[in-house]
């Protein structure tokens, strides 16, 4: 009991404890905000980090400390009204902020002109999407998917992905029953016409990467043949032939010299350890363009005056004894872009993240890379449909932000980009404003109205929650625009839970501070004067005004 | 005898053809000298006060020239000549500048890449590394372009640096045309009331119908412009001066109703030449600071009055700097409210110091102890010196030149939130100085209970209480603005969070004073200093070291 009392006295009822808590909160915030590497190491974005249990614990400690100290140590007298207001305001602010973050959803919706949007893309959460022909499968939310670091078998950390939300995923799909012609929910493999259930496992994650095409290059010489899987920028050596080779470029549908017939082409930079005698002289380095399915080997010698960037085209191969054969697009590889080379805006939007997915159906299994697709429901999916053995229909897959339904519908009637005077409404001009003229409609009641969402002037929608006085408020704000013709708009969509309570808390704090700093000294002064006057009236010559300090 | 061409009665198309023919004739006699033959021989002051619409902002030719040259060369004068002289010389004698290294490369790693370009002369590589400039012909050389494509492909983070240099090159190309030409600037207000886009001289002579300019007025301007070009190429200083003077008189008369008032244009040029009133204001504040400190130490009322006089002088210059800028910005925004100069770092620092000075002045009149005067004059001096120096020292554009702000900033919330935030920063700056002063006083062996130390502490307390309240309200108003602008009042953006950390710092001070009875002054001083550096990181550091939504703040 004594220990509990000691604890109570030195924690909940202690001002130094409160100060220590505030300092810890400041340090926590400074680390979470100023040292993004710490958050990234923990695989947390700002929201996750600031809703993590240590922060919640600090907040609980602060609220309890404030509550106990206020009630037990600060008398509710006129000079102390300000402190009470401040402390109540802080408690209310912490609690309402907690409620806010537990219910907050926000994201973006893309609305083409004259079209209506009923969903938006969650800002934080991501999901896996399936489609069979035109039927959308159940969206699989990928909770716990990392954000900042690479995870795959090569990195030796794939076990991080061993979570229920990322492994053994098996969606259902709404399909037409062939016998009853009714819409029924069936497992994905039934809709595909496959025998075995299909399961998806996320086996790799790349936060900022590019998918590179892999080609097969066969090198042949007398008594020598070797095949390499190569990609752009790759270097390799063939000591037997005395070559160091770099894959300089790969071009789709390169127009062949003379005929202009399109053909895939690879350009190799070949460096010889020993020079080759060529008609132009000894050559140590040359470039060779190899065309898929063509025996032609065109060589270029760089560094010749007047030649183009490829070098001087040779009429005869520099080394006719070495022949290359190209087979393009035999696979893909992930190229993780180094952190210093990443575009900041793309990284923040998560545009370049890729997941590696393993698809299993019975004994069959395949891995594929799924790049992130912005506005996934409204965009073309980048990966070609997959043929699953035994299935009668191909399966389409995509990876994007989680889609959420909006409580209202928004139709874009028109969009105005308003430049500053002196320039047209083009991407190169400075814009004064962006205005989406919208129609907001309520599905339940059929009520609809015209509104505008413009910079700093959003549109609002609120609906009753069925309890008198309680309404759910949504905001629609101007977020992005189409610089090429203003054919669409992107609105930010967010709910606003507990915002009014937070506002009340802020008013309490602001008022309390003014009161404590500027009204309290006047009140104390008057109280002292009054006490003096009363004492003088009672005939007492000395008073001992035991009032608090001027703070 | 200079050539004379009476264009008063010519139709616009004839005017244009005349212009083209004359320019062609001039080209034949192109010189190749790099030196500017007219340097120091002509006075372009009359042209400086003409107006132009540049980057959707109305400004004087002087401002346009400074900004344009700064975009190209990272400086606002070249060879000791005014920017306007240099730009006209580039336009009229392009052959002298095509191969001249004018385009600035600020990014050191990019300089290193370019210096390592195969085939580049080692001396030139060394010069590029040292001076950080390249010529337009070098930048546009196919070999350079191919090499830069490789650089960009290898390291994407250099794309921004390449694009910045490319921006400078494109700006130079607008001035440095293949043939000698007039700068293609929008120098004529539109005839139609509904049209907000100013016209170039070339456009003006071709316009017909309702948009057509009065040929009787336009003709002399075209005539003066052409002959200015011809005389410039002939290095005929007298003729150039004559045409400059006549052009400066004729141009504002074409659409007089829509041409900015002469006093506004003259004020802008004066404002530019007086370093936007930063240096004069800073000088007055500095001396006021010295006098206030001496007055506080020796207790001299005379010194205090001297400090107060200098402080009022600095404050007046400072106020004039803000007022002139506000007046000039109004020209482009057409709204006094949206012209309030607080939309970029230059303006916000200037405004912050002004609020600090205003509050400091009021408190100084109230307390009469020189402490508030010293603290606020220090803030004024430090701020004005900083905004003058930063662009030169670290080469960062903090918005010194008047331009349009991003649309998102055109909100009344900006004025409420930012004004309060920067005002609190000034008060935090004052608190910092008083904290440092108190510590120095203590370190030098004086007692913490002396009246001087007590007064310092009380003044610090007044400053930090105001700072605390104002910053808190600024954060709240920022949250309200964020709610309507970004859909959430609080998004844990670094600017928001470090403002909160600063606020917590002052919250801690207030509570530490409650519990640390014996050392409350010491902790107040120490935490005031810590709070100042947290604020400084929030105001400046966050913009450069952290990624967030307040990039313009």
PDB file of N, CA and C in Angstrom, chain A residues 49-113:
ATOM      1  N   UNK A  49       3.218   5.309 -36.581  1.00  0.00           N
ATOM      2  CA  UNK A  49       4.158   5.644 -35.514  1.00  0.00           C
ATOM      3  C   UNK A  49       3.464   6.442 -34.405  1.00  0.00           C
ATOM      4  N   UNK A  50       2.583   7.350 -34.828  1.00  0.00           N
ATOM      5  CA  UNK A  50       1.938   8.197 -33.815  1.00  0.00           C
ATOM      6  C   UNK A  50       0.635   7.593 -33.295  1.00  0.00           C
ATOM      7  N   UNK A  51       0.377   6.355 -33.683  1.00  0.00           N
ATOM      8  CA  UNK A  51      -0.724   5.635 -33.022  1.00  0.00           C
ATOM      9  C   UNK A  51      -0.168   4.332 -32.414  1.00  0.00           C
ATOM     10  N   UNK A  52       1.142   4.252 -32.334  1.00  0.00           N
ATOM     11  CA  UNK A  52       1.813   3.082 -31.767  1.00  0.00           C
ATOM     12  C   UNK A  52       1.663   3.109 -30.241  1.00  0.00           C
ATOM     13  N   UNK A  53       1.744   1.951 -29.618  1.00  0.00           N
ATOM     14  CA  UNK A  53       1.457   1.879 -28.179  1.00  0.00           C
ATOM     15  C   UNK A  53       2.354   2.748 -27.294  1.00  0.00           C
ATOM     16  N   UNK A  54       3.672   2.921 -27.602  1.00  0.00           N
ATOM     17  CA  UNK A  54       4.448   3.788 -26.699  1.00  0.00           C
ATOM     18  C   UNK A  54       3.892   5.220 -26.657  1.00  0.00           C
ATOM     19  N   UNK A  55       3.463   5.689 -27.826  1.00  0.00           N
ATOM     20  CA  UNK A  55       2.915   7.048 -27.871  1.00  0.00           C
ATOM     21  C   UNK A  55       1.576   7.106 -27.124  1.00  0.00           C
ATOM     22  N   UNK A  56       0.776   6.057 -27.333  1.00  0.00           N
ATOM     23  CA  UNK A  56      -0.507   6.014 -26.612  1.00  0.00           C
ATOM     24  C   UNK A  56      -0.271   5.981 -25.100  1.00  0.00           C
ATOM     25  N   UNK A  57       0.750   5.218 -24.726  1.00  0.00           N
ATOM     26  CA  UNK A  57       1.076   5.116 -23.297  1.00  0.00           C
ATOM     27  C   UNK A  57       1.462   6.485 -22.727  1.00  0.00           C
ATOM     28  N   UNK A  58       2.280   7.212 -23.493  1.00  0.00           N
ATOM     29  CA  UNK A  58       2.680   8.555 -23.051  1.00  0.00           C
ATOM     30  C   UNK A  58       1.458   9.459 -22.936  1.00  0.00           C
ATOM     31  N   UNK A  59       0.553   9.319 -23.884  1.00  0.00           N
ATOM     32  CA  UNK A  59      -0.646  10.160 -23.868  1.00  0.00           C
ATOM     33  C   UNK A  59      -1.534   9.814 -22.673  1.00  0.00           C
ATOM     34  N   UNK A  60      -1.658   8.524 -22.408  1.00  0.00           N
ATOM     35  CA  UNK A  60      -2.460   8.096 -21.249  1.00  0.00           C
ATOM     36  C   UNK A  60      -1.828   8.648 -19.973  1.00  0.00           C
ATOM     37  N   UNK A  61      -0.490   8.541 -19.889  1.00  0.00           N
ATOM     38  CA  UNK A  61       0.211   9.042 -18.702  1.00  0.00           C
ATOM     39  C   UNK A  61      -0.023  10.545 -18.545  1.00  0.00           C
ATOM     40  N   UNK A  62       0.037  11.267 -19.666  1.00  0.00           N
ATOM     41  CA  UNK A  62      -0.158  12.722 -19.610  1.00  0.00           C
ATOM     42  C   UNK A  62      -1.575  13.067 -19.155  1.00  0.00           C
ATOM     43  N   UNK A  63      -2.552  12.374 -19.744  1.00  0.00           N
ATOM     44  CA  UNK A  63      -3.950  12.662 -19.403  1.00  0.00           C
ATOM     45  C   UNK A  63      -4.207  12.361 -17.926  1.00  0.00           C
ATOM     46  N   UNK A  64      -3.744  11.187 -17.459  1.00  0.00           N
ATOM     47  CA  UNK A  64      -3.969  10.823 -16.057  1.00  0.00           C
ATOM     48  C   UNK A  64      -3.271  11.806 -15.119  1.00  0.00           C
ATOM     49  N   UNK A  65      -2.023  12.128 -15.472  1.00  0.00           N
ATOM     50  CA  UNK A  65      -1.259  13.058 -14.646  1.00  0.00           C
ATOM     51  C   UNK A  65      -1.950  14.414 -14.583  1.00  0.00           C
ATOM     52  N   UNK A  66      -2.376  14.892 -15.754  1.00  0.00           N
ATOM     53  CA  UNK A  66      -3.047  16.196 -15.799  1.00  0.00           C
ATOM     54  C   UNK A  66      -4.322  16.169 -14.966  1.00  0.00           C
ATOM     55  N   UNK A  67      -5.088  15.074 -15.127  1.00  0.00           N
ATOM     56  CA  UNK A  67      -6.367  14.979 -14.425  1.00  0.00           C
ATOM     57  C   UNK A  67      -6.142  14.965 -12.909  1.00  0.00           C
ATOM     58  N   UNK A  68      -5.216  14.118 -12.466  1.00  0.00           N
ATOM     59  CA  UNK A  68      -4.995  13.976 -11.022  1.00  0.00           C
ATOM     60  C   UNK A  68      -4.406  15.264 -10.435  1.00  0.00           C
ATOM     61  N   UNK A  69      -3.385  15.802 -11.115  1.00  0.00           N
ATOM     62  CA  UNK A  69      -2.744  17.025 -10.606  1.00  0.00           C
ATOM     63  C   UNK A  69      -3.759  18.159 -10.555  1.00  0.00           C
ATOM     64  N   UNK A  70      -4.581  18.257 -11.570  1.00  0.00           N
ATOM     65  CA  UNK A  70      -5.563  19.352 -11.612  1.00  0.00           C
ATOM     66  C   UNK A  70      -6.540  19.229 -10.444  1.00  0.00           C
ATOM     67  N   UNK A  71      -7.072  18.022 -10.266  1.00  0.00           N
ATOM     68  CA  UNK A  71      -8.103  17.841  -9.239  1.00  0.00           C
ATOM     69  C   UNK A  71      -7.507  17.962  -7.833  1.00  0.00           C
ATOM     70  N   UNK A  72      -6.313  17.371  -7.645  1.00  0.00           N
ATOM     71  CA  UNK A  72      -5.773  17.306  -6.285  1.00  0.00           C
ATOM     72  C   UNK A  72      -4.948  18.517  -5.892  1.00  0.00           C
ATOM     73  N   UNK A  73      -4.345  19.211  -6.864  1.00  0.00           N
ATOM     74  CA  UNK A  73      -3.397  20.265  -6.472  1.00  0.00           C
ATOM     75  C   UNK A  73      -3.803  21.669  -6.887  1.00  0.00           C
ATOM     76  N   UNK A  74      -4.811  21.753  -7.753  1.00  0.00           N
ATOM     77  CA  UNK A  74      -5.177  23.109  -8.195  1.00  0.00           C
ATOM     78  C   UNK A  74      -6.601  23.398  -7.740  1.00  0.00           C
ATOM     79  N   UNK A  75      -6.745  24.277  -6.745  1.00  0.00           N
ATOM     80  CA  UNK A  75      -8.101  24.584  -6.283  1.00  0.00           C
ATOM     81  C   UNK A  75      -8.905  25.312  -7.357  1.00  0.00           C
ATOM     82  N   UNK A  76     -10.176  25.005  -7.425  1.00  0.00           N
ATOM     83  CA  UNK A  76     -11.026  25.631  -8.448  1.00  0.00           C
ATOM     84  C   UNK A  76     -11.494  26.996  -7.939  1.00  0.00           C
ATOM     85  N   UNK A  77     -10.556  27.940  -7.956  1.00  0.00           N
ATOM     86  CA  UNK A  77     -10.839  29.308  -7.510  1.00  0.00           C
ATOM     87  C   UNK A  77     -10.623  30.246  -8.703  1.00  0.00           C
ATOM     88  N   UNK A  78     -11.176  31.451  -8.657  1.00  0.00           N
ATOM     89  CA  UNK A  78     -11.073  32.345  -9.828  1.00  0.00           C
ATOM     90  C   UNK A  78      -9.669  32.476 -10.424  1.00  0.00           C
ATOM     91  N   UNK A  79      -8.614  32.621  -9.608  1.00  0.00           N
ATOM     92  CA  UNK A  79      -7.296  32.756 -10.263  1.00  0.00           C
ATOM     93  C   UNK A  79      -6.892  31.501 -11.036  1.00  0.00           C
ATOM     94  N   UNK A  80      -7.468  30.367 -10.659  1.00  0.00           N
ATOM     95  CA  UNK A  80      -7.058  29.101 -11.275  1.00  0.00           C
ATOM     96  C   UNK A  80      -7.964  28.652 -12.422  1.00  0.00           C
ATOM     97  N   UNK A  81      -8.973  29.435 -12.743  1.00  0.00           N
ATOM     98  CA  UNK A  81      -9.868  29.020 -13.836  1.00  0.00           C
ATOM     99  C   UNK A  81      -9.085  28.790 -15.135  1.00  0.00           C
ATOM    100  N   UNK A  82      -8.099  29.639 -15.376  1.00  0.00           N
ATOM    101  CA  UNK A  82      -7.309  29.517 -16.605  1.00  0.00           C
ATOM    102  C   UNK A  82      -6.591  28.190 -16.677  1.00  0.00           C
ATOM    103  N   UNK A  83      -5.938  27.813 -15.561  1.00  0.00           N
ATOM    104  CA  UNK A  83      -5.191  26.535 -15.553  1.00  0.00           C
ATOM    105  C   UNK A  83      -6.160  25.368 -15.756  1.00  0.00           C
ATOM    106  N   UNK A  84      -7.297  25.476 -15.095  1.00  0.00           N
ATOM    107  CA  UNK A  84      -8.289  24.410 -15.282  1.00  0.00           C
ATOM    108  C   UNK A  84      -8.705  24.299 -16.761  1.00  0.00           C
ATOM    109  N   UNK A  85      -8.936  25.445 -17.357  1.00  0.00           N
ATOM    110  CA  UNK A  85      -9.329  25.453 -18.786  1.00  0.00           C
ATOM    111  C   UNK A  85      -8.235  24.806 -19.633  1.00  0.00           C
ATOM    112  N   UNK A  86      -7.004  25.182 -19.368  1.00  0.00           N
ATOM    113  CA  UNK A  86      -5.889  24.647 -20.180  1.00  0.00           C
ATOM    114  C   UNK A  86      -5.815  23.127 -19.994  1.00  0.00           C
ATOM    115  N   UNK A  87      -5.850  22.692 -18.749  1.00  0.00           N
ATOM    116  CA  UNK A  87      -5.695  21.264 -18.492  1.00  0.00           C
ATOM    117  C   UNK A  87      -6.874  20.475 -19.053  1.00  0.00           C
ATOM    118  N   UNK A  88      -8.092  21.001 -18.856  1.00  0.00           N
ATOM    119  CA  UNK A  88      -9.258  20.314 -19.427  1.00  0.00           C
ATOM    120  C   UNK A  88      -9.162  20.282 -20.947  1.00  0.00           C
ATOM    121  N   UNK A  89      -8.713  21.403 -21.512  1.00  0.00           N
ATOM    122  CA  UNK A  89      -8.574  21.476 -22.972  1.00  0.00           C
ATOM    123  C   UNK A  89      -7.583  20.445 -23.483  1.00  0.00           C
ATOM    124  N   UNK A  90      -6.445  20.323 -22.793  1.00  0.00           N
ATOM    125  CA  UNK A  90      -5.432  19.350 -23.248  1.00  0.00           C
ATOM    126  C   UNK A  90      -5.987  17.929 -23.129  1.00  0.00           C
ATOM    127  N   UNK A  91      -6.658  17.640 -22.027  1.00  0.00           N
ATOM    128  CA  UNK A  91      -7.236  16.289 -21.860  1.00  0.00           C
ATOM    129  C   UNK A  91      -8.252  16.018 -22.972  1.00  0.00           C
ATOM    130  N   UNK A  92      -9.106  17.002 -23.210  1.00  0.00           N
ATOM    131  CA  UNK A  92     -10.140  16.840 -24.246  1.00  0.00           C
ATOM    132  C   UNK A  92      -9.498  16.688 -25.628  1.00  0.00           C
ATOM    133  N   UNK A  93      -8.437  17.448 -25.848  1.00  0.00           N
ATOM    134  CA  UNK A  93      -7.755  17.387 -27.151  1.00  0.00           C
ATOM    135  C   UNK A  93      -7.112  16.014 -27.366  1.00  0.00           C
ATOM    136  N   UNK A  94      -6.469  15.502 -26.337  1.00  0.00           N
ATOM    137  CA  UNK A  94      -5.822  14.187 -26.464  1.00  0.00           C
ATOM    138  C   UNK A  94      -6.880  13.106 -26.719  1.00  0.00           C
ATOM    139  N   UNK A  95      -7.975  13.173 -25.961  1.00  0.00           N
ATOM    140  CA  UNK A  95      -9.009  12.145 -26.124  1.00  0.00           C
ATOM    141  C   UNK A  95      -9.676  12.250 -27.495  1.00  0.00           C
ATOM    142  N   UNK A  96      -9.991  13.476 -27.903  1.00  0.00           N
ATOM    143  CA  UNK A  96     -10.669  13.624 -29.199  1.00  0.00           C
ATOM    144  C   UNK A  96      -9.726  13.275 -30.344  1.00  0.00           C
ATOM    145  N   UNK A  97      -8.437  13.563 -30.188  1.00  0.00           N
ATOM    146  CA  UNK A  97      -7.473  13.178 -31.237  1.00  0.00           C
ATOM    147  C   UNK A  97      -7.393  11.658 -31.335  1.00  0.00           C
ATOM    148  N   UNK A  98      -7.440  10.990 -30.181  1.00  0.00           N
ATOM    149  CA  UNK A  98      -7.459   9.521 -30.188  1.00  0.00           C
ATOM    150  C   UNK A  98      -8.665   8.995 -30.935  1.00  0.00           C
ATOM    151  N   UNK A  99      -9.828   9.610 -30.664  1.00  0.00           N
ATOM    152  CA  UNK A  99     -11.058   9.187 -31.358  1.00  0.00           C
ATOM    153  C   UNK A  99     -10.941   9.478 -32.850  1.00  0.00           C
ATOM    154  N   UNK A 100     -10.337  10.622 -33.151  1.00  0.00           N
ATOM    155  CA  UNK A 100     -10.184  11.034 -34.558  1.00  0.00           C
ATOM    156  C   UNK A 100      -9.376   9.992 -35.336  1.00  0.00           C
ATOM    157  N   UNK A 101      -8.219   9.633 -34.771  1.00  0.00           N
ATOM    158  CA  UNK A 101      -7.361   8.704 -35.522  1.00  0.00           C
ATOM    159  C   UNK A 101      -7.905   7.285 -35.548  1.00  0.00           C
ATOM    160  N   UNK A 102      -8.750   6.929 -34.593  1.00  0.00           N
ATOM    161  CA  UNK A 102      -9.301   5.570 -34.631  1.00  0.00           C
ATOM    162  C   UNK A 102     -10.402   5.448 -35.688  1.00  0.00           C
ATOM    163  N   UNK A 103     -10.998   6.562 -36.084  1.00  0.00           N
ATOM    164  CA  UNK A 103     -12.105   6.496 -37.051  1.00  0.00           C
ATOM    165  C   UNK A 103     -11.786   7.155 -38.388  1.00  0.00           C
ATOM    166  N   UNK A 104     -10.631   7.751 -38.486  1.00  0.00           N
ATOM    167  CA  UNK A 104     -10.322   8.545 -39.678  1.00  0.00           C
ATOM    168  C   UNK A 104     -10.114   7.667 -40.913  1.00  0.00           C
ATOM    169  N   UNK A 105     -10.766   8.025 -42.001  1.00  0.00           N
ATOM    170  CA  UNK A 105     -10.431   7.449 -43.307  1.00  0.00           C
ATOM    171  C   UNK A 105     -10.263   8.614 -44.276  1.00  0.00           C
ATOM    172  N   UNK A 106      -9.308   8.479 -45.173  1.00  0.00           N
ATOM    173  CA  UNK A 106      -9.082   9.538 -46.145  1.00  0.00           C
ATOM    174  C   UNK A 106      -8.440   8.964 -47.391  1.00  0.00           C
ATOM    175  N   UNK A 107      -8.639   9.645 -48.466  1.00  0.00           N
ATOM    176  CA  UNK A 107      -8.054   9.171 -49.719  1.00  0.00           C
ATOM    177  C   UNK A 107      -8.426  10.081 -50.869  1.00  0.00           C
ATOM    178  N   UNK A 108      -8.286   9.552 -52.056  1.00  0.00           N
ATOM    179  CA  UNK A 108      -8.516  10.345 -53.261  1.00  0.00           C
ATOM    180  C   UNK A 108      -9.531   9.658 -54.159  1.00  0.00           C
ATOM    181  N   UNK A 109     -10.292  10.466 -54.887  1.00  0.00           N
ATOM    182  CA  UNK A 109     -11.166   9.875 -55.901  1.00  0.00           C
ATOM    183  C   UNK A 109     -10.919  10.584 -57.227  1.00  0.00           C
ATOM    184  N   UNK A 110     -10.834   9.789 -58.265  1.00  0.00           N
ATOM    185  CA  UNK A 110     -10.602  10.315 -59.611  1.00  0.00           C
ATOM    186  C   UNK A 110     -11.956  10.378 -60.318  1.00  0.00           C
ATOM    187  N   UNK A 111     -12.324  11.561 -60.790  1.00  0.00           N
ATOM    188  CA  UNK A 111     -13.632  11.682 -61.451  1.00  0.00           C
ATOM    189  C   UNK A 111     -13.450  12.301 -62.844  1.00  0.00           C
ATOM    190  N   UNK A 112     -13.659  11.503 -63.894  1.00  0.00           N
ATOM    191  CA  UNK A 112     -13.638  12.106 -65.232  1.00  0.00           C
ATOM    192  C   UNK A 112     -14.864  13.014 -65.405  1.00  0.00           C
ATOM    193  N   UNK A 113     -14.760  13.942 -66.334  1.00  0.00           N
ATOM    194  CA  UNK A 113     -15.855  14.894 -66.557  1.00  0.00           C
ATOM    195  C   UNK A 113     -17.131  14.147 -66.941  1.00  0.00           C
TER     196      UNK A 113
END
